[in-house]
């Protein structure tokens, strides 16, 4: 995966736009952001401002550390400290956000026959927000890993190749299988295969389960598999979008060199960034789309590692909600406003929107919005997207 390089170009005032949407620290809010920052966001902004000393600490090095708690190996910047780097951004953040190629949210087609999945683990630097680099343990194309689509009852064959520097593994929540046999460690340069029958429909997490699991997940080793229920069980969807929620814990701001994992922050559950599909706010600049009246289905999985996501679409209600990805229609909820998706779990949501407009989707646990869990659904191809 290629990423735009960070630059010190200071020609754009758009930094403040990005800072506003992701952190809520800027005072001036342009028309773009009025779409997102509706009335009940004001309190959240104020709260975030108090709780997140990001502006003061960006690029700063704290010495108030907890020695021995940081597993990143970085012995200089931020070791063991809880200093927040939330909202750190270069001057050209707005241009970088525009140039960013969003993670594809569309559910890919399910393969015929056996779902033959080849996953490759690798160490690589990813961008998790405009200009913010992170030294990830991830997949061939970054984090999350590829969305896998299978049909209920289909045989799924997983082949995992470890191109990383240390042992890893892959645990599929959709599988009923002896974990000591299937989910064992794979050494660098080695591959492993196992099969399971996807008898349970829903959207499920897969992740590296090698110890310390917290660190392996936080470093990017997760993805989603959608197991589509048998035909006729669900109302037909016109659009299917997959969203993987996760949070990131940084030992530095990631602007000049890739940040690494902060165990102290991960234990304190104090993420710097929270994302949908691995990059803060990417569907604000690059909205998902639907036509008026279409049934839009969101397959949402929360990789955590530790924090739930609270799914909400501004301007509508969830017509059908399948809590915890229990796809039995008799268990579905209807016309609800916000639904929790637990860390390590999934849920499925249908919305049908008739009036054209820009409909933000968020985690309504609002610190998550300031830290990047926000996007837009453009219904009816209306103007005013975030391209200017
Ligand atoms: Cu791993």
PDB file of C-alpha atoms in Angstrom, residues 177-334:
ATOM      1  CA  UNK A 177     -12.815 -25.301  15.974  1.00  0.00           C
ATOM      2  CA  UNK A 178     -10.255 -26.379  18.566  1.00  0.00           C
ATOM      3  CA  UNK A 179      -8.183 -23.211  18.991  1.00  0.00           C
ATOM      4  CA  UNK A 180      -5.075 -25.011  20.217  1.00  0.00           C
ATOM      5  CA  UNK A 181      -4.915 -26.764  16.859  1.00  0.00           C
ATOM      6  CA  UNK A 182      -6.111 -24.064  14.424  1.00  0.00           C
ATOM      7  CA  UNK A 183      -5.037 -20.831  16.058  1.00  0.00           C
ATOM      8  CA  UNK A 184      -1.492 -21.748  17.027  1.00  0.00           C
ATOM      9  CA  UNK A 185       1.572 -19.596  16.419  1.00  0.00           C
ATOM     10  CA  UNK A 186       3.065 -19.483  12.945  1.00  0.00           C
ATOM     11  CA  UNK A 187       6.760 -18.712  12.833  1.00  0.00           C
ATOM     12  CA  UNK A 188       8.254 -16.116  10.482  1.00  0.00           C
ATOM     13  CA  UNK A 189       8.447 -17.368   6.916  1.00  0.00           C
ATOM     14  CA  UNK A 190       5.989 -20.201   7.605  1.00  0.00           C
ATOM     15  CA  UNK A 191       2.390 -20.822   6.562  1.00  0.00           C
ATOM     16  CA  UNK A 192      -0.510 -22.708   8.109  1.00  0.00           C
ATOM     17  CA  UNK A 193      -3.910 -23.774   6.777  1.00  0.00           C
ATOM     18  CA  UNK A 194      -7.164 -24.809   8.371  1.00  0.00           C
ATOM     19  CA  UNK A 195     -10.765 -25.066   7.297  1.00  0.00           C
ATOM     20  CA  UNK A 196     -14.077 -24.448   9.005  1.00  0.00           C
ATOM     21  CA  UNK A 197     -17.666 -24.474   7.897  1.00  0.00           C
ATOM     22  CA  UNK A 198     -19.305 -21.058   8.295  1.00  0.00           C
ATOM     23  CA  UNK A 199     -22.560 -22.303   9.778  1.00  0.00           C
ATOM     24  CA  UNK A 200     -23.170 -19.159  11.817  1.00  0.00           C
ATOM     25  CA  UNK A 201     -24.268 -16.052   9.947  1.00  0.00           C
ATOM     26  CA  UNK A 202     -23.173 -12.573  10.974  1.00  0.00           C
ATOM     27  CA  UNK A 203     -20.129 -10.341  10.884  1.00  0.00           C
ATOM     28  CA  UNK A 204     -17.194 -11.642  12.880  1.00  0.00           C
ATOM     29  CA  UNK A 205     -13.751 -10.587  13.951  1.00  0.00           C
ATOM     30  CA  UNK A 206     -10.582 -12.330  12.950  1.00  0.00           C
ATOM     31  CA  UNK A 207      -7.349 -11.427  14.668  1.00  0.00           C
ATOM     32  CA  UNK A 208      -3.918 -12.520  15.690  1.00  0.00           C
ATOM     33  CA  UNK A 209      -4.164 -14.349  18.998  1.00  0.00           C
ATOM     34  CA  UNK A 210      -0.473 -14.483  19.846  1.00  0.00           C
ATOM     35  CA  UNK A 211       0.535 -13.114  23.237  1.00  0.00           C
ATOM     36  CA  UNK A 212       0.432 -10.347  24.201  1.00  0.00           C
ATOM     37  CA  UNK A 213      -2.863 -10.274  22.299  1.00  0.00           C
ATOM     38  CA  UNK A 214      -3.558  -6.674  23.284  1.00  0.00           C
ATOM     39  CA  UNK A 215      -0.403  -5.558  21.497  1.00  0.00           C
ATOM     40  CA  UNK A 216      -0.943  -7.734  18.421  1.00  0.00           C
ATOM     41  CA  UNK A 217      -4.483  -6.437  17.930  1.00  0.00           C
ATOM     42  CA  UNK A 218      -3.572  -2.839  18.705  1.00  0.00           C
ATOM     43  CA  UNK A 219      -0.797  -3.034  16.129  1.00  0.00           C
ATOM     44  CA  UNK A 220      -3.305  -3.786  13.360  1.00  0.00           C
ATOM     45  CA  UNK A 221      -3.731  -7.569  13.276  1.00  0.00           C
ATOM     46  CA  UNK A 222      -7.482  -7.772  12.761  1.00  0.00           C
ATOM     47  CA  UNK A 223     -10.155  -7.893  10.102  1.00  0.00           C
ATOM     48  CA  UNK A 224     -13.773  -8.854   9.440  1.00  0.00           C
ATOM     49  CA  UNK A 225     -15.496 -11.820   7.866  1.00  0.00           C
ATOM     50  CA  UNK A 226     -19.120 -11.469   6.783  1.00  0.00           C
ATOM     51  CA  UNK A 227     -21.082 -14.710   6.757  1.00  0.00           C
ATOM     52  CA  UNK A 228     -24.183 -13.900   4.759  1.00  0.00           C
ATOM     53  CA  UNK A 229     -27.395 -15.599   5.940  1.00  0.00           C
ATOM     54  CA  UNK A 230     -29.146 -18.000   3.632  1.00  0.00           C
ATOM     55  CA  UNK A 231     -31.136 -16.309   0.837  1.00  0.00           C
ATOM     56  CA  UNK A 232     -34.488 -14.897   1.893  1.00  0.00           C
ATOM     57  CA  UNK A 233     -33.641 -14.531   5.577  1.00  0.00           C
ATOM     58  CA  UNK A 234     -32.899 -10.809   5.401  1.00  0.00           C
ATOM     59  CA  UNK A 235     -34.591  -8.142   3.302  1.00  0.00           C
ATOM     60  CA  UNK A 236     -32.566  -7.600   0.143  1.00  0.00           C
ATOM     61  CA  UNK A 237     -29.975  -4.862   0.563  1.00  0.00           C
ATOM     62  CA  UNK A 238     -29.149  -2.454  -2.242  1.00  0.00           C
ATOM     63  CA  UNK A 239     -25.828  -1.500  -0.667  1.00  0.00           C
ATOM     64  CA  UNK A 240     -23.637  -3.485   1.716  1.00  0.00           C
ATOM     65  CA  UNK A 241     -20.901  -1.645   3.596  1.00  0.00           C
ATOM     66  CA  UNK A 242     -18.423  -3.138   6.038  1.00  0.00           C
ATOM     67  CA  UNK A 243     -16.930  -1.091   8.824  1.00  0.00           C
ATOM     68  CA  UNK A 244     -14.249  -2.204  11.238  1.00  0.00           C
ATOM     69  CA  UNK A 245     -13.922  -0.004  14.300  1.00  0.00           C
ATOM     70  CA  UNK A 246     -10.665   0.082  16.231  1.00  0.00           C
ATOM     71  CA  UNK A 247      -8.494   2.279  18.370  1.00  0.00           C
ATOM     72  CA  UNK A 248      -4.794   3.195  18.254  1.00  0.00           C
ATOM     73  CA  UNK A 249      -2.375   3.843  21.112  1.00  0.00           C
ATOM     74  CA  UNK A 250       0.686   5.871  20.131  1.00  0.00           C
ATOM     75  CA  UNK A 251       4.027   6.438  21.824  1.00  0.00           C
ATOM     76  CA  UNK A 252       4.668   9.563  19.713  1.00  0.00           C
ATOM     77  CA  UNK A 253       2.688  11.815  17.399  1.00  0.00           C
ATOM     78  CA  UNK A 254       3.737   9.836  14.308  1.00  0.00           C
ATOM     79  CA  UNK A 255       4.331  12.948  12.216  1.00  0.00           C
ATOM     80  CA  UNK A 256       8.087  12.778  11.734  1.00  0.00           C
ATOM     81  CA  UNK A 257       8.626   9.082  12.345  1.00  0.00           C
ATOM     82  CA  UNK A 258       6.185   6.199  12.685  1.00  0.00           C
ATOM     83  CA  UNK A 259       4.621   5.937  16.113  1.00  0.00           C
ATOM     84  CA  UNK A 260       4.729   2.645  17.963  1.00  0.00           C
ATOM     85  CA  UNK A 261       2.458   0.916  20.424  1.00  0.00           C
ATOM     86  CA  UNK A 262       2.041   2.441  23.880  1.00  0.00           C
ATOM     87  CA  UNK A 263       1.155  -0.271  26.337  1.00  0.00           C
ATOM     88  CA  UNK A 264       0.596   2.285  29.088  1.00  0.00           C
ATOM     89  CA  UNK A 265      -2.123   4.002  27.057  1.00  0.00           C
ATOM     90  CA  UNK A 266      -3.601   0.705  25.926  1.00  0.00           C
ATOM     91  CA  UNK A 267      -3.917  -0.425  29.527  1.00  0.00           C
ATOM     92  CA  UNK A 268      -5.429   2.918  30.483  1.00  0.00           C
ATOM     93  CA  UNK A 269      -7.805   2.685  27.485  1.00  0.00           C
ATOM     94  CA  UNK A 270      -6.648   6.118  26.347  1.00  0.00           C
ATOM     95  CA  UNK A 271      -6.403   5.905  22.557  1.00  0.00           C
ATOM     96  CA  UNK A 272      -4.964   8.709  20.463  1.00  0.00           C
ATOM     97  CA  UNK A 273      -7.046   7.797  17.439  1.00  0.00           C
ATOM     98  CA  UNK A 274     -10.197   5.777  16.820  1.00  0.00           C
ATOM     99  CA  UNK A 275     -11.005   4.756  13.287  1.00  0.00           C
ATOM    100  CA  UNK A 276     -13.416   3.085  10.917  1.00  0.00           C
ATOM    101  CA  UNK A 277     -11.430   0.835   8.569  1.00  0.00           C
ATOM    102  CA  UNK A 278      -8.104   2.017   9.872  1.00  0.00           C
ATOM    103  CA  UNK A 279      -7.963   5.727   9.017  1.00  0.00           C
ATOM    104  CA  UNK A 280      -9.533   8.606  10.938  1.00  0.00           C
ATOM    105  CA  UNK A 281     -12.439  10.283   9.203  1.00  0.00           C
ATOM    106  CA  UNK A 282     -11.684   8.800   5.770  1.00  0.00           C
ATOM    107  CA  UNK A 283     -15.345   8.617   4.724  1.00  0.00           C
ATOM    108  CA  UNK A 284     -15.836  12.279   5.516  1.00  0.00           C
ATOM    109  CA  UNK A 285     -13.603  13.211   2.580  1.00  0.00           C
ATOM    110  CA  UNK A 286     -14.722  10.163   0.621  1.00  0.00           C
ATOM    111  CA  UNK A 287     -18.370   9.514   1.575  1.00  0.00           C
ATOM    112  CA  UNK A 288     -20.190   6.242   1.143  1.00  0.00           C
ATOM    113  CA  UNK A 289     -23.128   6.588  -1.225  1.00  0.00           C
ATOM    114  CA  UNK A 290     -26.733   5.473  -1.631  1.00  0.00           C
ATOM    115  CA  UNK A 291     -29.760   6.445  -3.650  1.00  0.00           C
ATOM    116  CA  UNK A 292     -32.905   7.695  -1.920  1.00  0.00           C
ATOM    117  CA  UNK A 293     -35.042   4.780  -0.789  1.00  0.00           C
ATOM    118  CA  UNK A 294     -32.288   2.184  -1.075  1.00  0.00           C
ATOM    119  CA  UNK A 295     -31.793  -0.293   1.726  1.00  0.00           C
ATOM    120  CA  UNK A 296     -28.264   0.252   3.042  1.00  0.00           C
ATOM    121  CA  UNK A 297     -26.831  -2.499   5.201  1.00  0.00           C
ATOM    122  CA  UNK A 298     -23.886  -1.807   7.500  1.00  0.00           C
ATOM    123  CA  UNK A 299     -21.908  -4.827   8.665  1.00  0.00           C
ATOM    124  CA  UNK A 300     -20.073  -3.405  11.672  1.00  0.00           C
ATOM    125  CA  UNK A 301     -17.329  -5.164  13.576  1.00  0.00           C
ATOM    126  CA  UNK A 302     -15.430  -3.664  16.481  1.00  0.00           C
ATOM    127  CA  UNK A 303     -11.858  -4.937  16.673  1.00  0.00           C
ATOM    128  CA  UNK A 304     -11.157  -2.932  19.810  1.00  0.00           C
ATOM    129  CA  UNK A 305      -8.803  -4.001  21.219  1.00  0.00           C
ATOM    130  CA  UNK A 306     -10.698  -2.591  24.208  1.00  0.00           C
ATOM    131  CA  UNK A 307     -13.381   0.005  23.447  1.00  0.00           C
ATOM    132  CA  UNK A 308     -16.933  -0.490  22.142  1.00  0.00           C
ATOM    133  CA  UNK A 309     -18.364   1.535  19.290  1.00  0.00           C
ATOM    134  CA  UNK A 310     -21.874   2.996  19.521  1.00  0.00           C
ATOM    135  CA  UNK A 311     -23.381   2.989  16.062  1.00  0.00           C
ATOM    136  CA  UNK A 312     -25.606   5.916  15.118  1.00  0.00           C
ATOM    137  CA  UNK A 313     -26.627   7.534  11.853  1.00  0.00           C
ATOM    138  CA  UNK A 314     -27.475  11.207  12.139  1.00  0.00           C
ATOM    139  CA  UNK A 315     -30.803  12.099  10.555  1.00  0.00           C
ATOM    140  CA  UNK A 316     -32.429   8.691  10.636  1.00  0.00           C
ATOM    141  CA  UNK A 317     -33.091   5.643  12.777  1.00  0.00           C
ATOM    142  CA  UNK A 318     -31.914   2.094  12.366  1.00  0.00           C
ATOM    143  CA  UNK A 319     -34.796   0.395  10.574  1.00  0.00           C
ATOM    144  CA  UNK A 320     -33.493  -3.073  11.359  1.00  0.00           C
ATOM    145  CA  UNK A 321     -30.784  -3.828  13.893  1.00  0.00           C
ATOM    146  CA  UNK A 322     -29.297  -7.252  14.442  1.00  0.00           C
ATOM    147  CA  UNK A 323     -27.636  -6.922  17.850  1.00  0.00           C
ATOM    148  CA  UNK A 324     -24.371  -8.802  18.352  1.00  0.00           C
ATOM    149  CA  UNK A 325     -24.805 -10.025  14.763  1.00  0.00           C
ATOM    150  CA  UNK A 326     -27.480 -12.515  15.759  1.00  0.00           C
ATOM    151  CA  UNK A 327     -29.037 -12.706  12.318  1.00  0.00           C
ATOM    152  CA  UNK A 328     -32.287 -14.365  13.393  1.00  0.00           C
ATOM    153  CA  UNK A 329     -34.900 -11.867  12.134  1.00  0.00           C
ATOM    154  CA  UNK A 330     -37.134 -12.740  15.096  1.00  0.00           C
ATOM    155  CA  UNK A 331     -34.426 -11.260  17.355  1.00  0.00           C
ATOM    156  CA  UNK A 332     -33.974  -8.061  15.382  1.00  0.00           C
ATOM    157  CA  UNK A 333     -34.761  -4.638  16.804  1.00  0.00           C
ATOM    158  CA  UNK A 334     -36.512  -1.941  14.792  1.00  0.00           C
TER     159      UNK A 334
END
